[in-house]
Amino acid sequence: MHGKTIAFFSVSNDAITSQHVENFNRFRRILPWGKRYKTMPAVKIGRFAVHKNFSKHGYGSKIMDFIKIWFVTRNKTGCRFIIVDALKEAQPFYEKNGFSFLSSDGENDSTRLMYFDLKTVMPVS
Ligand SMILES: CC(C)(COP(=O)(O)OP(=O)(O)OC[C@H]1O[C@@H](n2cnc3c(N)ncnc32)[C@H](O)[C@@H]1OP(=O)(O)O)[C@@H](O)C(=O)NCCC(=O)NCCS
């Protein structure tokens, strides 16, 4: 497989808003009082895939660890969360990597919005 791509991902700037969360005011309580904005900046995973010949070997989780550390290093974009519109079949993968659902709605939809709180991997200053 020399020179072949076995995995890729893409990220973009996005946000968590009240439309995404079942109980927005409760969700915002994880933030300090002065930072409970109506829109919370987030980095969104757009594409994420591992070549099928290499899946379930831990590469996806290693890449996810890289993305988490990448975004807390030098406070790259000032985002507190990673979000992803997770395909149904990939939701167990995201759950294993610390992501949660933002709402209990859409259980039967083909994708559901999930989030990861980057605070949990931020270096203690
Ligand atoms: C989802 C995907 C990126 C995971 O990559 P991966 O390299 O296979 O993931 P890992 O090997 O790090 O798996 C970590 C855990 O998630 C589980 N997992 C991974 N893919 C899974 C799936 N499709 N269904 C259920 N569990 C899954 C693994 O079993 C593993 O659990 P374990 O630690 O108990 O063994 C990969 O399967 C993929 O490219 N799928 C097709 C594209 C896709 O769905 N992308 C997501 C778009 S939102």
XYZ file of N, CA and C and ligand atoms in Angstrom:
423
model
N 0.816 -1.207 0.000
C 0.000 0.000 0.000
C 0.853 1.262 0.000
N 2.152 1.157 -0.366
C 2.998 2.348 -0.367
C 2.420 3.405 -1.289
N 2.352 4.644 -0.806
C 1.879 5.744 -1.622
C 0.369 5.805 -1.779
N -0.357 4.886 -1.136
C -1.823 4.892 -1.248
C -2.432 5.556 -0.003
N -3.535 6.228 -0.227
C -4.240 6.849 0.903
C -5.093 5.791 1.588
N -4.946 5.651 2.896
C -5.796 4.676 3.599
C -6.834 5.357 4.496
N -6.726 6.672 4.647
C -7.720 7.385 5.465
C -7.699 8.861 5.111
N -8.802 9.522 5.347
C -8.826 10.968 5.154
C -9.907 11.579 6.038
N -9.772 12.880 6.281
C -10.827 13.611 6.980
C -10.816 15.051 6.500
N -11.927 15.755 6.727
C -11.953 17.194 6.469
C -12.668 17.871 7.633
N -12.268 19.100 7.905
C -12.902 19.860 8.984
C -13.237 21.270 8.494
N -14.235 21.866 9.124
C -14.587 23.254 8.778
C -15.136 23.936 10.026
N -15.270 25.235 9.946
C -15.818 25.975 11.092
C -17.332 25.921 11.069
N -17.910 25.701 12.241
C -19.367 25.638 12.350
C -19.739 26.098 13.757
N -20.921 25.774 14.195
C -21.345 26.194 15.536
C -22.476 25.307 16.030
N -22.607 25.252 17.352
C -23.774 24.615 17.971
C -24.740 25.748 18.325
N -25.979 25.630 17.893
C -26.979 26.659 18.213
C -28.175 25.997 18.908
N -29.107 26.821 19.330
C -30.278 26.297 20.054
C -31.078 25.325 19.178
N -30.969 25.460 17.844
C -31.720 24.555 16.959
C -31.224 23.113 17.053
N -29.967 22.966 17.440
C -29.363 21.629 17.453
C -29.602 20.863 18.750
N -29.865 21.604 19.830
C -29.842 20.983 21.154
C -31.233 20.936 21.756
N -31.535 19.803 22.366
C -32.856 19.590 22.952
C -33.143 20.613 24.058
N -32.199 20.728 25.003
C -32.376 21.679 26.101
C -31.145 22.580 26.123
N -31.218 23.623 25.293
C -30.040 24.469 25.053
C -29.547 25.144 26.328
N -30.492 25.647 27.135
C -30.075 26.352 28.352
C -29.352 25.410 29.307
N -29.824 24.179 29.381
C -29.152 23.202 30.246
C -27.769 22.868 29.685
N -27.714 22.663 28.360
C -26.445 22.324 27.707
C -25.409 23.420 27.958
N -25.856 24.686 27.865
C -24.925 25.815 28.012
C -24.325 25.916 29.403
N -24.937 25.206 30.361
C -24.419 25.284 31.740
C -23.029 24.694 31.878
N -22.577 23.926 30.878
C -21.201 23.408 30.973
C -20.183 24.523 30.723
N -20.682 25.679 30.238
C -19.784 26.813 29.985
C -19.845 27.796 31.149
N -18.759 28.550 31.363
C -18.809 29.575 32.405
C -19.909 30.599 32.086
N -20.459 31.226 33.119
C -21.605 32.131 32.979
C -21.409 33.141 31.837
N -20.275 33.809 31.807
C -20.042 34.878 30.837
C -19.848 34.388 29.407
N -19.797 33.079 29.231
C -19.539 32.544 27.878
C -20.709 31.750 27.322
N -21.880 31.912 27.928
C -23.051 31.145 27.465
C -23.728 31.864 26.301
N -23.039 31.856 25.173
C -23.539 32.566 23.995
C -24.662 31.769 23.320
N -25.398 32.451 22.418
C -26.490 31.781 21.693
C -25.941 30.851 20.622
N -24.715 31.140 20.189
C -24.044 30.310 19.191
C -22.685 29.937 19.754
N -22.374 28.643 19.774
C -21.090 28.222 20.342
C -20.200 27.657 19.243
N -19.076 28.327 18.968
C -18.203 27.894 17.876
C -17.785 26.423 18.026
N -17.760 25.738 16.903
C -17.380 24.322 16.916
C -16.632 24.009 15.628
N -15.769 23.015 15.690
C -15.131 22.525 14.474
C -15.948 21.316 14.006
N -16.303 21.323 12.745
C -17.163 20.244 12.235
C -16.371 19.277 11.369
N -16.491 18.001 11.689
C -15.903 16.972 10.827
C -16.852 16.783 9.649
N -16.346 16.994 8.444
C -17.172 16.842 7.249
C -17.039 15.435 6.695
N -15.850 15.126 6.242
C -15.563 13.780 5.714
C -14.661 13.054 6.713
N -14.867 11.754 6.834
C -14.003 10.961 7.718
C -14.134 9.512 7.258
N -13.061 8.934 6.804
C -13.150 7.532 6.368
C -11.792 6.840 6.445
N -11.862 5.562 6.711
C -10.686 4.693 6.708
C -10.943 3.623 5.633
N -9.954 3.346 4.816
C -10.088 2.310 3.765
C -10.605 1.011 4.381
N -11.554 0.374 3.700
C -12.209 -0.796 4.313
C -11.224 -1.914 4.665
N -10.138 -2.033 3.911
C -9.146 -3.077 4.233
C -8.420 -2.810 5.554
N -8.535 -1.581 6.037
C -7.811 -1.193 7.259
C -8.753 -0.834 8.401
N -10.079 -1.003 8.186
C -11.011 -0.567 9.225
C -10.954 -1.522 10.421
N -11.409 -1.011 11.560
C -11.434 -1.742 12.835
C -10.033 -2.184 13.278
N -9.022 -1.421 12.878
C -7.657 -1.669 13.351
C -7.163 -0.512 14.214
N -8.072 0.391 14.547
C -7.700 1.501 15.437
C -7.242 2.764 14.721
N -7.173 2.737 13.388
C -6.688 3.936 12.681
C -7.658 5.112 12.854
N -8.969 4.844 12.756
C -9.962 5.913 12.899
C -9.835 6.600 14.248
N -9.646 5.802 15.304
C -9.519 6.392 16.647
C -8.226 7.188 16.781
N -7.163 6.696 16.153
C -5.886 7.432 16.199
C -6.038 8.790 15.501
N -6.729 8.790 14.359
C -6.945 10.058 13.636
C -7.823 10.983 14.478
N -8.833 10.412 15.121
C -9.701 11.231 15.965
C -8.902 11.843 17.118
N -8.004 11.072 17.715
C -7.140 11.620 18.785
C -6.300 12.768 18.236
N -5.815 12.593 17.006
C -5.012 13.647 16.378
C -5.853 14.930 16.223
N -7.084 14.786 15.729
C -7.945 15.970 15.514
C -8.198 16.677 16.851
N -8.473 15.886 17.888
C -8.753 16.492 19.207
C -7.554 17.308 19.684
N -6.367 16.704 19.627
C -5.170 17.392 20.126
C -4.811 18.571 19.217
N -5.020 18.390 17.923
C -4.736 19.444 16.943
C -5.496 20.720 17.307
N -6.764 20.559 17.690
C -7.587 21.750 17.940
C -7.433 22.341 19.334
N -6.787 21.641 20.236
C -6.551 22.284 21.541
C -5.124 22.813 21.642
N -4.287 22.493 20.653
C -2.920 22.983 20.681
C -2.892 24.431 20.211
N -2.386 25.286 21.043
C -2.338 26.738 20.781
C -3.710 27.320 20.447
N -4.750 26.724 21.004
C -6.120 27.245 20.870
C -6.426 27.643 19.422
N -6.201 26.696 18.519
C -6.194 26.972 17.076
C -7.360 27.847 16.587
N -8.606 27.474 16.908
C -9.729 28.258 16.388
C -10.635 28.777 17.499
N -10.249 28.554 18.730
C -11.086 29.025 19.828
C -12.371 28.224 19.982
N -12.406 27.016 19.424
C -13.618 26.197 19.520
C -13.587 25.334 20.768
N -14.745 25.178 21.369
C -14.837 24.306 22.546
C -15.293 22.889 22.156
N -15.943 22.771 20.971
C -16.545 21.483 20.616
C -16.120 21.000 19.227
N -16.126 19.674 19.064
C -16.091 19.062 17.727
C -17.509 18.546 17.492
N -18.036 18.766 16.287
C -19.349 18.194 15.967
C -19.251 17.386 14.671
N -20.197 16.501 14.500
C -20.229 15.685 13.277
C -21.667 15.218 13.027
N -22.070 15.262 11.771
C -23.348 14.649 11.366
C -23.041 13.179 11.138
N -23.176 12.396 12.172
C -22.681 11.011 12.116
C -23.655 10.088 11.391
N -23.125 9.372 10.392
C -23.923 8.340 9.725
C -24.318 7.293 10.755
N -25.505 6.720 10.566
C -26.020 5.751 11.543
C -24.988 4.651 11.846
N -24.384 4.115 10.770
C -23.459 2.991 10.963
C -22.162 3.409 11.656
N -21.864 4.713 11.652
C -20.621 5.180 12.284
C -20.858 5.686 13.714
N -22.127 5.751 14.136
C -22.402 6.318 15.467
C -21.727 5.546 16.605
N -21.663 4.197 16.544
C -20.953 3.483 17.623
C -19.470 3.868 17.682
N -18.875 4.120 16.512
C -17.466 4.551 16.472
C -17.302 5.877 17.212
N -18.194 6.837 16.906
C -18.083 8.147 17.564
C -18.342 8.027 19.067
N -19.302 7.202 19.454
C -19.570 7.032 20.888
C -18.335 6.473 21.594
N -17.669 5.502 20.934
C -16.454 4.933 21.534
C -15.354 5.967 21.648
N -15.445 7.010 20.821
C -14.435 8.071 20.855
C -14.916 9.295 21.637
N -15.892 9.104 22.515
C -16.268 10.141 23.474
C -17.314 11.131 22.988
N -17.916 10.884 21.819
C -18.952 11.790 21.311
C -20.313 11.407 21.917
N -21.191 12.433 22.037
C -22.556 12.219 22.522
C -23.534 12.871 21.551
N -24.799 12.471 21.659
C -25.837 13.084 20.827
C -26.274 14.408 21.440
N -26.572 15.379 20.578
C -27.024 16.678 21.066
C -28.520 16.672 21.366
N -29.214 15.701 20.799
C -30.657 15.647 20.991
C -31.096 14.194 20.891
N -32.207 13.883 21.527
C -32.699 12.502 21.411
C -33.562 12.337 20.151
N -33.785 13.457 19.445
C -34.550 13.391 18.184
C -33.746 12.680 17.098
N -34.441 12.168 16.115
C -33.799 11.682 14.896
C -33.154 10.315 15.023
N -33.608 9.528 16.002
C -33.013 8.197 16.192
C -33.077 7.335 14.933
N -34.097 7.566 14.113
C -34.238 6.753 12.902
C -33.692 7.427 11.653
N -33.144 8.632 11.816
C -32.588 9.333 10.661
C -31.265 8.692 10.228
N -30.887 8.945 8.985
C -29.640 8.336 8.486
C -28.407 9.000 9.118
N -28.537 10.251 9.561
C -27.429 10.907 10.279
C -27.990 11.601 11.524
N -27.114 11.761 12.511
C -27.494 12.499 13.729
C -26.305 13.332 14.169
N -26.608 14.552 14.654
C -25.526 15.430 15.092
C -24.989 14.968 16.448
N -23.659 14.806 16.492
C -22.997 14.399 17.742
C -21.920 15.431 18.077
N -21.536 15.496 19.355
C -20.508 16.466 19.749
C -19.503 15.841 20.697
N -18.328 16.451 20.696
C -17.269 16.081 21.646
C -16.805 17.367 22.322
N -16.698 17.355 23.651
C -16.266 18.532 24.410
C -14.734 18.537 24.499
N -14.119 19.480 23.791
C -12.637 19.534 23.757
C -12.034 19.852 25.121
N -12.857 20.380 26.030
C -12.341 20.688 27.385
C -11.748 19.432 28.027
N -12.314 18.276 27.672
C -11.869 17.038 28.311
C -10.448 16.637 27.894
N -9.936 17.244 26.834
C -8.552 16.910 26.428
C -7.629 18.135 26.488
N -8.158 19.259 26.998
C -7.320 20.459 27.070
C -6.266 20.297 28.149
N -5.020 20.720 27.846
C -3.997 20.636 28.871
C -4.355 21.545 30.049
N -4.082 21.074 31.258
C -4.378 21.881 32.447
C -3.333 22.986 32.533
N -3.821 24.272 32.612
C -2.832 25.371 32.656
C -2.680 25.897 34.077
C -16.226 4.935 10.869
C -14.746 4.673 10.510
C -14.076 5.993 10.145
C -14.064 4.070 11.753
O -12.680 3.879 11.478
P -11.915 2.599 12.056
O -10.467 2.754 11.742
O -12.592 1.385 11.571
O -12.193 2.759 13.619
P -11.416 2.067 14.849
O -10.719 0.847 14.382
O -10.580 3.116 15.509
O -12.652 1.681 15.758
C -12.827 2.136 17.064
C -14.012 1.440 17.673
O -15.206 1.763 16.951
C -15.806 0.550 16.476
N -16.328 0.753 15.152
C -15.667 1.261 14.093
N -16.468 1.273 13.003
C -17.643 0.744 13.414
C -18.866 0.465 12.770
N -19.043 0.742 11.464
N -19.876 -0.089 13.483
C -19.699 -0.383 14.805
N -18.558 -0.161 15.471
C -17.555 0.402 14.796
C -14.695 -0.479 16.445
O -15.216 -1.779 16.573
C -13.851 -0.081 17.619
O -14.370 -0.597 18.811
P -13.425 -1.447 19.807
O -12.402 -0.453 20.283
O -14.360 -1.896 20.870
O -12.862 -2.522 18.969
C -14.617 3.653 9.336
O -15.269 2.472 9.683
C -15.162 4.163 8.008
O -14.436 4.780 7.219
N -16.466 3.899 7.735
C -17.061 4.290 6.447
C -17.203 5.796 6.288
C -17.962 6.418 7.439
O -18.992 5.915 7.890
N -17.437 7.557 7.912
C -18.056 8.334 8.969
C -18.792 9.484 8.358
S -19.761 10.344 9.572
